[in-house]
CSV table of C-alpha atoms in Angstrom, one decimal:
chain,number,residue,atom,x,y,z
A,1,MET,CA,-23.5,28.9,47.4
A,2,SER,CA,-24.8,26.2,45.5
A,3,ASN,CA,-24.4,28.1,42.0
A,4,LEU,CA,-20.9,28.7,43.0
A,5,ILE,CA,-20.1,25.1,43.8
A,6,ASN,CA,-21.8,24.1,40.3
A,7,LYS,CA,-19.6,26.6,38.5
A,8,TRP,CA,-16.5,25.1,40.2
A,9,PHE,CA,-17.8,21.6,39.6
A,10,PHE,CA,-18.2,22.1,35.7
A,11,ALA,CA,-15.0,24.0,35.4
A,12,ILE,CA,-13.0,21.2,37.0
A,13,VAL,CA,-14.8,18.7,34.6
A,14,ILE,CA,-13.8,20.8,31.5
A,15,LEU,CA,-10.3,20.9,32.7
A,16,PHE,CA,-10.3,17.2,33.4
A,17,LEU,CA,-11.7,16.6,29.9
A,18,ALA,CA,-8.9,18.9,28.4
A,19,GLY,CA,-6.1,17.3,30.3
A,20,LEU,CA,-7.4,13.7,29.3
A,21,THR,CA,-7.5,14.9,25.7
A,22,GLU,CA,-3.8,15.7,26.0
A,23,ILE,CA,-2.9,12.8,28.0
A,24,GLU,CA,-4.4,10.5,25.4
A,25,GLY,CA,-2.5,12.6,22.7
A,26,GLY,CA,-4.7,14.4,20.3
A,27,GLU,CA,-7.7,14.1,18.2
A,28,LEU,CA,-10.3,11.6,18.3
A,29,ILE,CA,-10.6,9.1,15.2
A,30,THR,CA,-13.5,6.8,14.1
A,31,CYS,CA,-13.5,3.5,12.8
A,32,ASN,CA,-15.5,3.7,9.7
A,33,ASN,CA,-15.1,0.2,8.3
A,34,ARG,CA,-18.4,-1.5,8.6
A,35,LYS,CA,-17.0,-4.8,8.4
A,36,SER,CA,-15.1,-4.3,11.8
A,37,LYS,CA,-16.3,-4.8,15.3
A,38,CYS,CA,-14.8,-1.5,16.2
A,39,PHE,CA,-17.2,0.3,13.6
A,40,LEU,CA,-18.0,3.7,14.9
A,41,LYS,CA,-15.8,3.4,18.0
A,42,ARG,CA,-13.9,6.5,18.7
A,43,PHE,CA,-10.2,6.6,20.0
A,44,TYR,CA,-7.6,9.2,20.8
A,45,CYS,CA,-4.4,9.5,18.8
A,46,PRO,CA,-1.3,8.6,20.7
A,47,PRO,CA,1.0,11.7,21.6
A,48,GLU,CA,3.7,10.4,18.9
A,49,CYS,CA,1.2,11.2,16.2
A,50,PRO,CA,-1.6,13.4,17.5
A,51,THR,CA,-3.5,13.8,14.2
A,52,ALA,CA,-4.6,11.7,11.0
A,53,TYR,CA,-3.6,14.7,8.9
A,54,PRO,CA,-0.2,16.2,10.0
A,55,SER,CA,0.8,19.7,8.5
A,56,GLN,CA,4.2,18.1,7.4
A,57,PRO,CA,4.3,15.2,4.7
A,58,ASN,CA,7.1,13.4,6.6
A,59,ALA,CA,5.4,13.4,9.9
A,60,LYS,CA,3.9,10.1,11.1
A,61,VAL,CA,0.1,10.0,11.0
A,62,CYS,CA,-2.5,8.7,13.5
A,63,TYR,CA,-3.9,5.3,12.1
A,64,LEU,CA,-7.0,3.4,13.2
A,65,ASN,CA,-6.3,-0.1,12.6
A,66,CYS,CA,-10.0,-1.3,12.7
A,67,ASN,CA,-8.7,-5.1,12.0
A,68,SER,CA,-6.4,-5.6,15.1
A,69,PRO,CA,-7.8,-7.2,17.9
A,70,MET,CA,-7.3,-4.3,20.2
A,71,CYS,CA,-9.0,-1.6,17.7
A,72,LYS,CA,-6.2,0.8,18.6
A,73,PRO,CA,-4.6,3.8,17.0
A,74,GLU,CA,-1.2,3.4,15.6
A,75,CYS,CA,1.6,5.7,14.2
A,76,ARG,CA,2.6,4.9,10.8
A,77,ASN,CA,4.3,6.7,7.8
A,78,ARG,CA,2.2,7.2,4.8
A,79,LYS,CA,4.9,6.5,2.4
A,80,ALA,CA,5.6,3.1,1.0
A,81,ASN,CA,7.8,1.1,3.6
A,82,CYS,CA,9.9,-1.4,1.7
A,83,ASN,CA,10.8,-3.4,4.9
A,84,HIS,CA,7.1,-4.2,6.0
A,85,PRO,CA,4.5,-7.0,4.7
A,86,GLY,CA,2.7,-6.1,1.7
A,87,ALA,CA,6.0,-4.4,0.2
A,88,ALA,CA,6.9,-4.4,-3.7
A,89,CYS,CA,10.2,-2.6,-4.1
A,90,LEU,CA,13.5,-2.4,-6.2
A,91,ASP,CA,13.9,-5.1,-8.6
A,92,PRO,CA,11.2,-6.1,-7.3
A,93,ARG,CA,11.6,-7.4,-3.8
A,94,PHE,CA,8.3,-8.4,-2.2
A,95,ILE,CA,7.4,-9.1,1.5
A,96,GLY,CA,4.5,-11.5,1.6
A,97,GLY,CA,1.4,-11.4,3.9
A,98,ASP,CA,3.5,-14.1,5.7
A,99,GLY,CA,6.4,-11.8,6.4
A,100,ILE,CA,8.7,-13.8,4.1
A,101,VAL,CA,11.0,-11.8,1.7
A,102,PHE,CA,11.0,-13.1,-2.1
A,103,TYR,CA,11.8,-11.8,-5.6
A,104,PHE,CA,9.6,-12.1,-8.6
A,105,HIS,CA,11.5,-10.9,-11.8
A,106,GLY,CA,8.8,-11.5,-14.5
A,107,LYS,CA,9.8,-10.0,-17.8
A,108,SER,CA,10.2,-6.6,-19.2
A,109,ASN,CA,7.2,-5.1,-21.0
A,110,GLU,CA,4.9,-7.5,-19.5
A,111,HIS,CA,2.1,-7.4,-16.9
A,112,PHE,CA,1.6,-9.8,-14.2
A,113,SER,CA,-1.3,-10.0,-11.5
A,114,LEU,CA,0.0,-9.1,-8.2
A,115,VAL,CA,-3.4,-9.8,-6.4
A,116,SER,CA,-6.5,-11.4,-7.7
A,117,ASP,CA,-9.5,-11.6,-5.4
A,118,LEU,CA,-13.2,-11.9,-5.8
A,119,ASN,CA,-13.8,-8.2,-5.6
A,120,LEU,CA,-10.3,-6.9,-6.4
A,121,GLN,CA,-7.5,-7.1,-9.1
A,122,ILE,CA,-4.1,-5.3,-9.1
A,123,ASN,CA,-1.9,-5.9,-12.1
A,124,ALA,CA,1.7,-4.6,-12.4
A,125,ARG,CA,3.5,-3.5,-15.6
A,126,PHE,CA,7.0,-4.4,-15.7
A,127,ILE,CA,9.9,-2.5,-17.3
A,128,GLY,CA,13.5,-3.3,-17.4
A,129,LEU,CA,16.5,-4.4,-19.5
A,130,ARG,CA,18.8,-7.4,-20.2
A,131,PRO,CA,22.5,-6.6,-20.3
A,132,ALA,CA,24.7,-8.5,-22.7
A,133,GLY,CA,25.5,-11.9,-21.2
A,134,ARG,CA,22.8,-12.0,-18.6
A,135,PRO,CA,20.3,-14.9,-18.5
A,136,ARG,CA,17.3,-12.9,-17.3
A,137,ASP,CA,15.7,-9.2,-17.4
A,138,TYR,CA,16.3,-6.7,-14.9
A,139,THR,CA,12.8,-5.5,-14.1
A,140,TRP,CA,11.1,-2.8,-11.9
A,141,ILE,CA,7.3,-2.0,-11.6
A,142,GLN,CA,6.5,1.0,-13.6
A,143,ALA,CA,2.7,0.8,-13.2
A,144,LEU,CA,-0.1,-0.5,-11.3
A,145,GLY,CA,-3.7,-1.1,-12.7
A,146,ILE,CA,-6.4,-1.7,-10.3
A,147,LEU,CA,-9.9,-3.2,-11.0
A,148,PHE,CA,-12.7,-3.0,-8.4
A,149,ASP,CA,-16.5,-3.0,-8.7
A,150,THR,CA,-17.0,-1.9,-12.5
A,151,HIS,CA,-14.1,0.6,-12.2
A,152,ALA,CA,-10.5,0.8,-13.4
A,153,PHE,CA,-7.9,2.9,-11.8
A,154,SER,CA,-4.1,3.1,-12.6
A,155,VAL,CA,-1.0,5.0,-11.4
A,156,GLU,CA,2.4,5.0,-13.2
A,157,ALA,CA,5.8,6.6,-13.1
A,158,THR,CA,6.6,8.3,-16.2
A,159,LYS,CA,9.8,7.9,-18.2
A,160,ALA,CA,12.7,10.2,-17.4
A,161,GLU,CA,16.0,10.6,-19.1
A,162,ILE,CA,17.5,12.3,-15.9
A,163,TRP,CA,15.9,12.2,-12.6
A,164,ASP,CA,14.8,15.4,-11.1
A,165,ASP,CA,13.3,15.6,-7.6
A,166,GLU,CA,11.5,19.0,-8.6
A,167,VAL,CA,9.4,17.2,-11.1
A,168,ASP,CA,6.4,15.0,-10.5
A,169,HIS,CA,6.7,11.9,-12.2
A,170,LEU,CA,3.2,10.2,-11.1
A,171,LYS,CA,0.3,9.8,-13.5
A,172,PHE,CA,-3.2,8.8,-12.4
A,173,TYR,CA,-6.1,7.5,-14.7
A,174,TYR,CA,-9.5,6.5,-13.4
A,175,ASP,CA,-12.0,4.6,-16.0
A,176,GLY,CA,-9.7,5.6,-18.7
A,177,LYS,CA,-9.4,9.5,-18.1
A,178,GLU,CA,-6.2,11.2,-16.8
A,179,LEU,CA,-6.7,12.8,-13.3
A,180,GLY,CA,-5.3,16.3,-12.9
A,181,ILE,CA,-4.5,16.0,-9.2
A,182,PRO,CA,-2.7,19.1,-8.3
A,183,GLU,CA,1.0,19.1,-7.1
A,184,GLY,CA,1.4,19.8,-3.3
A,185,TYR,CA,0.6,18.5,-0.1
A,186,PRO,CA,-2.0,17.4,1.0
A,187,SER,CA,-3.7,17.5,-2.4
A,188,THR,CA,-6.5,14.9,-2.7
A,189,TRP,CA,-9.1,13.5,-5.3
A,190,GLU,CA,-12.1,11.5,-4.8
A,191,SER,CA,-14.3,9.7,-7.2
A,192,SER,CA,-17.5,12.1,-7.6
A,193,GLU,CA,-20.1,9.2,-8.2
A,194,SER,CA,-18.9,7.4,-4.9
A,195,SER,CA,-16.5,7.7,-2.0
A,196,SER,CA,-15.0,4.3,-3.1
A,197,ILE,CA,-11.6,5.5,-4.3
A,198,LYS,CA,-9.7,8.4,-2.9
A,199,VAL,CA,-6.2,9.5,-3.8
A,200,GLU,CA,-4.0,11.9,-1.4
A,201,ARG,CA,-0.4,13.0,-2.2
A,202,THR,CA,1.9,12.1,0.8
A,203,SER,CA,4.5,14.8,-0.5
A,204,SER,CA,4.4,17.5,-2.9
A,205,LYS,CA,5.7,15.3,-5.9
A,206,ASN,CA,6.0,11.6,-6.4
A,207,GLY,CA,4.2,10.3,-3.4
A,208,ALA,CA,0.7,9.3,-3.1
A,209,LEU,CA,-1.7,6.9,-0.9
A,210,ILE,CA,-4.6,5.3,-2.9
A,211,THR,CA,-7.5,4.3,-0.7
A,212,LEU,CA,-10.2,1.7,-1.8
A,213,SER,CA,-12.9,2.2,1.0
A,214,GLU,CA,-12.9,-1.1,3.1
A,215,VAL,CA,-10.7,-2.9,0.6
A,216,ALA,CA,-7.1,-1.8,0.4
A,217,GLU,CA,-4.7,1.2,1.1
A,218,ILE,CA,-1.9,1.5,-1.6
A,219,SER,CA,1.2,3.6,-0.8
A,220,VAL,CA,3.4,4.6,-3.9
A,221,ASN,CA,6.3,6.6,-4.5
A,222,ALA,CA,7.9,7.2,-7.9
A,223,VAL,CA,11.8,6.7,-7.8
A,224,PRO,CA,14.8,6.4,-10.1
A,225,ILE,CA,17.6,3.9,-10.5
A,226,THR,CA,20.3,6.2,-9.1
A,227,LYS,CA,23.9,6.0,-10.5
A,228,GLU,CA,24.9,4.4,-7.2
A,229,ASP,CA,22.4,1.5,-8.0
A,230,ASP,CA,23.7,1.2,-11.2
A,231,ARG,CA,27.5,0.9,-10.1
A,232,ILE,CA,26.5,-1.6,-7.4
A,233,HIS,CA,24.4,-3.9,-9.5
A,234,ASN,CA,26.0,-3.4,-12.9
A,235,TYR,CA,22.6,-2.7,-14.5
A,236,GLN,CA,24.2,-1.1,-17.3
A,237,LEU,CA,21.6,1.6,-17.9
A,238,PRO,CA,21.4,3.5,-20.9
A,239,SER,CA,22.2,7.2,-20.8
A,240,ASP,CA,18.8,8.5,-21.8
A,241,ASP,CA,16.7,6.6,-19.4
A,242,CYS,CA,16.9,6.3,-15.5
A,243,PHE,CA,14.2,3.6,-15.4
A,244,ALA,CA,11.7,5.6,-13.3
A,245,HIS,CA,9.6,3.0,-11.2
A,246,LEU,CA,7.3,2.5,-8.2
A,247,ASP,CA,7.9,1.5,-4.7
A,248,VAL,CA,4.7,0.1,-3.4
A,249,GLN,CA,3.3,-1.0,-0.1
A,250,PHE,CA,-0.3,-2.6,0.2
A,251,ARG,CA,-2.7,-2.9,3.3
A,252,PHE,CA,-5.6,-5.1,2.7
A,253,TYR,CA,-8.9,-5.2,4.5
A,254,GLY,CA,-11.1,-8.5,4.1
A,255,LEU,CA,-9.1,-10.6,1.5
A,256,SER,CA,-11.0,-13.8,0.8
A,257,THR,CA,-9.1,-17.2,1.4
A,258,LYS,CA,-9.1,-17.7,-2.4
A,259,VAL,CA,-7.1,-14.8,-3.0
A,260,GLU,CA,-4.4,-15.3,-5.8
A,261,GLY,CA,-1.5,-13.3,-7.4
A,262,VAL,CA,2.1,-13.2,-7.0
A,263,LEU,CA,1.7,-11.3,-3.8
A,264,GLY,CA,-1.8,-11.9,-3.0
A,265,ARG,CA,-1.4,-15.9,-2.7
A,266,THR,CA,1.0,-15.0,0.5
A,267,TYR,CA,-2.2,-14.1,2.2
A,268,GLN,CA,-3.9,-17.3,2.1
A,269,PRO,CA,-4.2,-18.8,5.5
A,270,ASP,CA,-2.6,-22.1,4.4
A,271,PHE,CA,0.0,-21.1,1.9
A,272,LYS,CA,3.4,-22.4,1.8
A,273,ASN,CA,5.9,-20.0,0.6
A,274,PRO,CA,8.4,-21.7,-1.9
A,275,ALA,CA,11.0,-18.9,-1.4
A,276,LYS,CA,14.2,-20.6,0.1
A,277,LEU,CA,15.2,-19.2,3.6
A,278,GLY,CA,18.7,-18.3,4.1
A,279,VAL,CA,19.2,-17.3,0.6
A,280,ALA,CA,20.3,-13.9,-0.5
A,281,MET,CA,17.8,-13.4,-3.2
A,282,PRO,CA,15.1,-16.2,-2.9
A,283,VAL,CA,13.4,-16.0,-6.5
A,284,VAL,CA,9.9,-17.5,-6.9
A,285,GLY,CA,8.3,-18.2,-10.2
A,286,GLY,CA,4.6,-17.9,-11.5
A,287,GLU,CA,4.9,-16.0,-14.7
A,288,ASP,CA,2.7,-18.5,-16.5
A,289,LYS,CA,0.3,-18.4,-13.9
A,290,TYR,CA,-0.1,-14.5,-13.4
A,291,ARG,CA,0.7,-13.0,-16.8
A,292,THR,CA,-2.1,-10.8,-17.9
A,293,PRO,CA,-2.3,-9.4,-21.7
A,294,THR,CA,-3.0,-5.7,-20.4
A,295,LEU,CA,-2.5,-3.6,-17.5
A,296,LEU,CA,-6.1,-3.5,-16.8
A,297,SER,CA,-6.9,-7.0,-17.9
A,298,PRO,CA,-8.8,-9.4,-15.3
A,299,ASN,CA,-7.4,-12.4,-17.1
A,300,CYS,CA,-4.7,-14.8,-16.2
A,301,ASN,CA,-4.4,-18.6,-15.7
A,302,SER,CA,-5.1,-18.2,-12.0
A,303,CYS,CA,-6.9,-15.1,-11.7
A,304,ILE,CA,-10.3,-15.1,-10.0
A,305,PHE,CA,-11.8,-11.5,-10.3
A,306,SER,CA,-14.9,-10.8,-11.5
A,307,PRO,CA,-16.2,-7.3,-12.0
A,308,ALA,CA,-19.6,-8.4,-10.0
A,309,GLY,CA,-17.6,-10.2,-7.7
A,310,VAL,CA,-18.6,-10.1,-3.9
A,311,LEU,CA,-17.6,-11.9,-0.9
A,312,GLU,CA,-19.9,-14.8,0.0
A,313,GLU,CA,-21.0,-14.8,3.8
A,314,SER,CA,-19.7,-18.5,3.8
A,315,ASP,CA,-16.1,-17.4,2.6
A,316,PRO,CA,-13.9,-16.6,5.6
A,317,LEU,CA,-11.8,-13.6,5.4
A,318,VAL,CA,-8.0,-13.4,5.9
A,319,MET,CA,-6.7,-11.6,8.7
A,320,ASP,CA,-5.1,-8.0,8.0
A,321,PHE,CA,-1.6,-9.1,7.7
A,322,GLY,CA,-0.8,-5.9,5.9
A,323,ALA,CA,-0.7,-4.0,9.2
A,324,LEU,CA,1.8,-6.4,10.8
A,325,ASP,CA,5.1,-4.9,12.0
A,326,CYS,CA,8.1,-7.0,11.7
A,327,THR,CA,10.8,-4.4,12.9
A,328,GLY,CA,10.3,-5.1,16.6
A,329,GLY,CA,11.1,-8.8,16.7
A,330,SER,CA,10.5,-12.3,15.2
A,331,SER,CA,6.9,-12.7,16.0
A,332,SER,CA,4.1,-10.3,14.8
A,333,GLY,CA,2.0,-11.2,17.9
A,334,HIS,CA,-0.8,-12.6,15.6
A,335,GLY,CA,0.8,-16.4,15.2
A,336,ILE,CA,2.8,-15.3,12.3
A,337,VAL,CA,6.5,-15.5,12.4
A,338,CYS,CA,8.4,-12.6,10.5
A,339,ARG,CA,11.2,-13.8,8.5
A,340,LYS,CA,13.8,-11.9,6.7
């Protein structure tokens, strides 16, 4: 009799746990960020996004935000979201860590530091053109150069006369060598000497997620200037170039309070954004402060990156502003006001 009771008891426990898994949503995921108070804690994915690796590239993924106060799983798109903090899209339109929208035009065929911290630097190559009678260049981000530890990584959108969605326009380089990352979802590449950098295709072509372990996630999408864009903005594009460029969204984990760069400075806790609120296109300057000689150069007038740079224990870290969602209202819930 007792054996029968034990069998029934274990059967009930198994059914309960199976039901709990279904109620909680899906697979268990673990926080692997050693800097987080949630390190090695496990959580169930919510029902809206039950897995961190969905079979379809456009499906929302389960993401464990180790830097949020609740350490809870969230649903998000892996493609660059141009309307969230950390975005750099269009010509180019940024959303800072403070949630404020601003434009930084730079100059065509020059390079500027978007983020410069003690252990990370991200530069951008701008492409563009200046139609007759216009006072400035129209510019777009064509490539990113990333410096971390003693390594260099870059991603670029290749030039195209006419855009074709069936052609992959992304190229990747690691320490000077081109990476042959196969097309297709979810094709991945990871550095062999360490697991510090990983590249995952978020679609079969023209989309990728670059992960620097415990430092940053960078979503990139290669996109063209369409004929409709050209008509609306009167860019006056030539017939042999659709100005393929990158739409980008950054998520940072553990920036220092000293972080600099066109975008990076907006993550400083006491930063006062000079962008004028209520203006259709609030433009901010800084070309002289953030211009770099090449895509992979650590040098600019305000850059602080060092190849051996490490965060000092006495240097407080900035909150994970890159995970804020400003779509649900004016307040982020973290003491930051989201503005558009």
